[in-house]
CSV table of C-alpha atoms in Angstrom, one decimal:
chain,number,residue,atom,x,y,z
A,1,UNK,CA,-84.8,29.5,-34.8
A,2,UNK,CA,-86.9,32.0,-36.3
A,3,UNK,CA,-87.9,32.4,-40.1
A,4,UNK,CA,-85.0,35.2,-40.9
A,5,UNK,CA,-82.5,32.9,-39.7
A,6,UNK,CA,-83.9,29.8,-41.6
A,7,UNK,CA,-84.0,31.6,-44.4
A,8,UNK,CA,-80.6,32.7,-43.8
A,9,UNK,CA,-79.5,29.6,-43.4
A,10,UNK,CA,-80.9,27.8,-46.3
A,11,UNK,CA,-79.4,31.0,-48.3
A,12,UNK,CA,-75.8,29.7,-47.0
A,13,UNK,CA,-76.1,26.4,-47.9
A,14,UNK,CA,-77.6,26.9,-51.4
A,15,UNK,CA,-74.4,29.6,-51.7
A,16,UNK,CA,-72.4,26.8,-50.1
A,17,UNK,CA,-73.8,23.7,-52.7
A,18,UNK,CA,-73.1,26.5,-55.9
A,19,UNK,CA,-69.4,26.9,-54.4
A,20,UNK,CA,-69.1,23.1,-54.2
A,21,UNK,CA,-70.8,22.3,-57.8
A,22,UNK,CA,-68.4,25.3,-59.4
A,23,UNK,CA,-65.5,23.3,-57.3
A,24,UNK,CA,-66.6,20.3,-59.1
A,25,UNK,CA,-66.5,21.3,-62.4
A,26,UNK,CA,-63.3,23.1,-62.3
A,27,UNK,CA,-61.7,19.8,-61.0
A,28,UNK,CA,-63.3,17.8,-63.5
A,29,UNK,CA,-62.4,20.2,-66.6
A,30,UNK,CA,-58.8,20.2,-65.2
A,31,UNK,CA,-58.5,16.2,-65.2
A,32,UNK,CA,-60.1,16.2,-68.0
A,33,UNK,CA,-57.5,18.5,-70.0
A,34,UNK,CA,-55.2,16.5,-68.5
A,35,UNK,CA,-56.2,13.0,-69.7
A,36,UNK,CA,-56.8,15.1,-73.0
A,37,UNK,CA,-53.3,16.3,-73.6
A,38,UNK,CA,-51.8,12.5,-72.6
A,39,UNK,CA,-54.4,11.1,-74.4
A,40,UNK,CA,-53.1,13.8,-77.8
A,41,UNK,CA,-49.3,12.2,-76.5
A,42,UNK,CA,-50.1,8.6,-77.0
A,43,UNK,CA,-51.8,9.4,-80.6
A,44,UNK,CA,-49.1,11.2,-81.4
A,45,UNK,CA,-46.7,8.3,-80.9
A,46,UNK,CA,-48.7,5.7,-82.2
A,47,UNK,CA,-47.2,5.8,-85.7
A,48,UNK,CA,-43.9,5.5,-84.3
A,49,UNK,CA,-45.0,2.1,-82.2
A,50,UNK,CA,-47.3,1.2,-85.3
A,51,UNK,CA,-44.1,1.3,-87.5
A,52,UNK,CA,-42.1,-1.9,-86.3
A,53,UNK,CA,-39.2,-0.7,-88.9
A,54,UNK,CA,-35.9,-0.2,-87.5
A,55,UNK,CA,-36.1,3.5,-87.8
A,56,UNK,CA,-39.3,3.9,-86.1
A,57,UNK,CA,-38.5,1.9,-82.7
A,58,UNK,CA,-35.3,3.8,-83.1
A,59,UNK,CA,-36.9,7.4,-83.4
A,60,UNK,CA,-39.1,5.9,-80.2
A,61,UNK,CA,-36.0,5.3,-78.0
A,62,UNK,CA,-35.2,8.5,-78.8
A,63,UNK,CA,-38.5,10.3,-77.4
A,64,UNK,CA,-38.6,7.7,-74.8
A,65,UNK,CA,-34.8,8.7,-73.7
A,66,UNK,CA,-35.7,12.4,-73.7
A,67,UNK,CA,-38.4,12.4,-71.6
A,68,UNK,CA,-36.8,10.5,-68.6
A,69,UNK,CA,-39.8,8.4,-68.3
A,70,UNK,CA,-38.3,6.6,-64.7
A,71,UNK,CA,-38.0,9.6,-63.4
A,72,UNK,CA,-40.6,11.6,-64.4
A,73,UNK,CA,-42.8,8.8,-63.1
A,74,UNK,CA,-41.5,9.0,-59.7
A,75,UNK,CA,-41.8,12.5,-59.4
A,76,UNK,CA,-45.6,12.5,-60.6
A,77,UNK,CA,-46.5,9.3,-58.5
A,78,UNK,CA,-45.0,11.7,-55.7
A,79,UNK,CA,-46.9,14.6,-56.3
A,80,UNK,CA,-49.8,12.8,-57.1
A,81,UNK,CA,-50.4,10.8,-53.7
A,82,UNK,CA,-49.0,14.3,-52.0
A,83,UNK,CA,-51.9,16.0,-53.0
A,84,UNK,CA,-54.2,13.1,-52.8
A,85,UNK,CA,-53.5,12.9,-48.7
A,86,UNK,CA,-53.3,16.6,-48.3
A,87,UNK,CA,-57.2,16.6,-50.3
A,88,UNK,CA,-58.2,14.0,-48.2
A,89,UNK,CA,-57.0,15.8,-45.2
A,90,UNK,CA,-58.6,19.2,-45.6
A,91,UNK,CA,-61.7,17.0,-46.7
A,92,UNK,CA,-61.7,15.5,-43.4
A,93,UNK,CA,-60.5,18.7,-41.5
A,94,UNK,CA,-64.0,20.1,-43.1
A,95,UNK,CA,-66.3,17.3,-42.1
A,96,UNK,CA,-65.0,17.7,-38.3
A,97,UNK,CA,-65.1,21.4,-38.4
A,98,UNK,CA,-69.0,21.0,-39.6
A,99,UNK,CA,-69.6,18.1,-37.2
A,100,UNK,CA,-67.7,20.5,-34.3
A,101,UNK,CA,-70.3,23.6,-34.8
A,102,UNK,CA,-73.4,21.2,-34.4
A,103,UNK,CA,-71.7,19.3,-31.7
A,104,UNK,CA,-71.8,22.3,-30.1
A,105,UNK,CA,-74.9,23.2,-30.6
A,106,UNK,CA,-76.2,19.3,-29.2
A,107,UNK,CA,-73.7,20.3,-26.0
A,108,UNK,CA,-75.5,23.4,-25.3
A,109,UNK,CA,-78.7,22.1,-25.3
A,110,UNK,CA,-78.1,18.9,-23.4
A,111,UNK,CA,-75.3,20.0,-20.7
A,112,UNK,CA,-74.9,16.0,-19.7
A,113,UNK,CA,-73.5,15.4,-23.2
A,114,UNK,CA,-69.7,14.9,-23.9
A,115,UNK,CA,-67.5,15.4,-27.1
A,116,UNK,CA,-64.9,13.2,-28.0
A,117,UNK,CA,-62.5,16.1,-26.8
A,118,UNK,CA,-60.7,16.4,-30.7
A,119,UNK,CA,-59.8,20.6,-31.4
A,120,UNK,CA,-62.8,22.0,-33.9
A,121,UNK,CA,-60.7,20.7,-37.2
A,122,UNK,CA,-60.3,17.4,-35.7
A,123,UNK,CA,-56.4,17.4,-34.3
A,124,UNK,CA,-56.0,16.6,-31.1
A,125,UNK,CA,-55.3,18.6,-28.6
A,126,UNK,CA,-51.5,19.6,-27.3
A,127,UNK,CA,-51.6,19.2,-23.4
A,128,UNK,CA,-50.3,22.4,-21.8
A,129,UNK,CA,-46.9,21.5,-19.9
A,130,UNK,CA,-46.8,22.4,-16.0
């Protein structure tokens, strides 16, 4: 490897890092709104749970029968863990891809070396029928 393509390199992962810090952020800011806005919820029913009269655990019941808590649970508990294994999956998908490219590059050089035979994102391979 010469100096253009080291410097080429090194210009792709530093481009690479940026993408992955401004990835970061964005995914923090979004949780964050998000714990923000239940957080402005909670505060917002406080006087109602802070109350203890009659008519404030009845306007509670209310709210709490409008939003269809049970069910609203489930269905974020769903798409929660959904998108937790599909994250994890690409994640993965993208360490194995990476590993793959020098993998191949440790094959080339040494001829006697083997791979754990995996496709370059990690599945494994469909045998062709004959």
């Amino acid at each position: 490897m010469n100096k253009n393509e080291l410097a080429f390199e090194q210009a792709k992962l530093s481009t690479r890092r940026f993408e992955l810090v401004v990835g970061l952020i964005s995914h923090v800011t979004v949780i964050g709104g998000i714990a923000l806005c239940v957080w402005l919820v909670f505060e917002g029913l406080r006087p109602l749970v802070q109350g203890q009269s009659p008519e404030a655990i009845g306007a509670l019941a209310k709210v709490v029968q409008a939003m269809e808590l049970g069910s609203m649970a489930g269905y974020a508990w769903g798409v929660i863990a959904s998108g937790a294994w599909w994250f994890e999956r690409k994640g993965k998908q993208r360490a194995i891809s990476a590993k793959s490219r020098y993998q191949r590059i440790a094959e080339a050089d040494d001829p006697g070396r083997t791979s754990s035979g995996l496709t370059e994102i990690g599945a494994t391979p469909r045998e062709v029928k004959t």
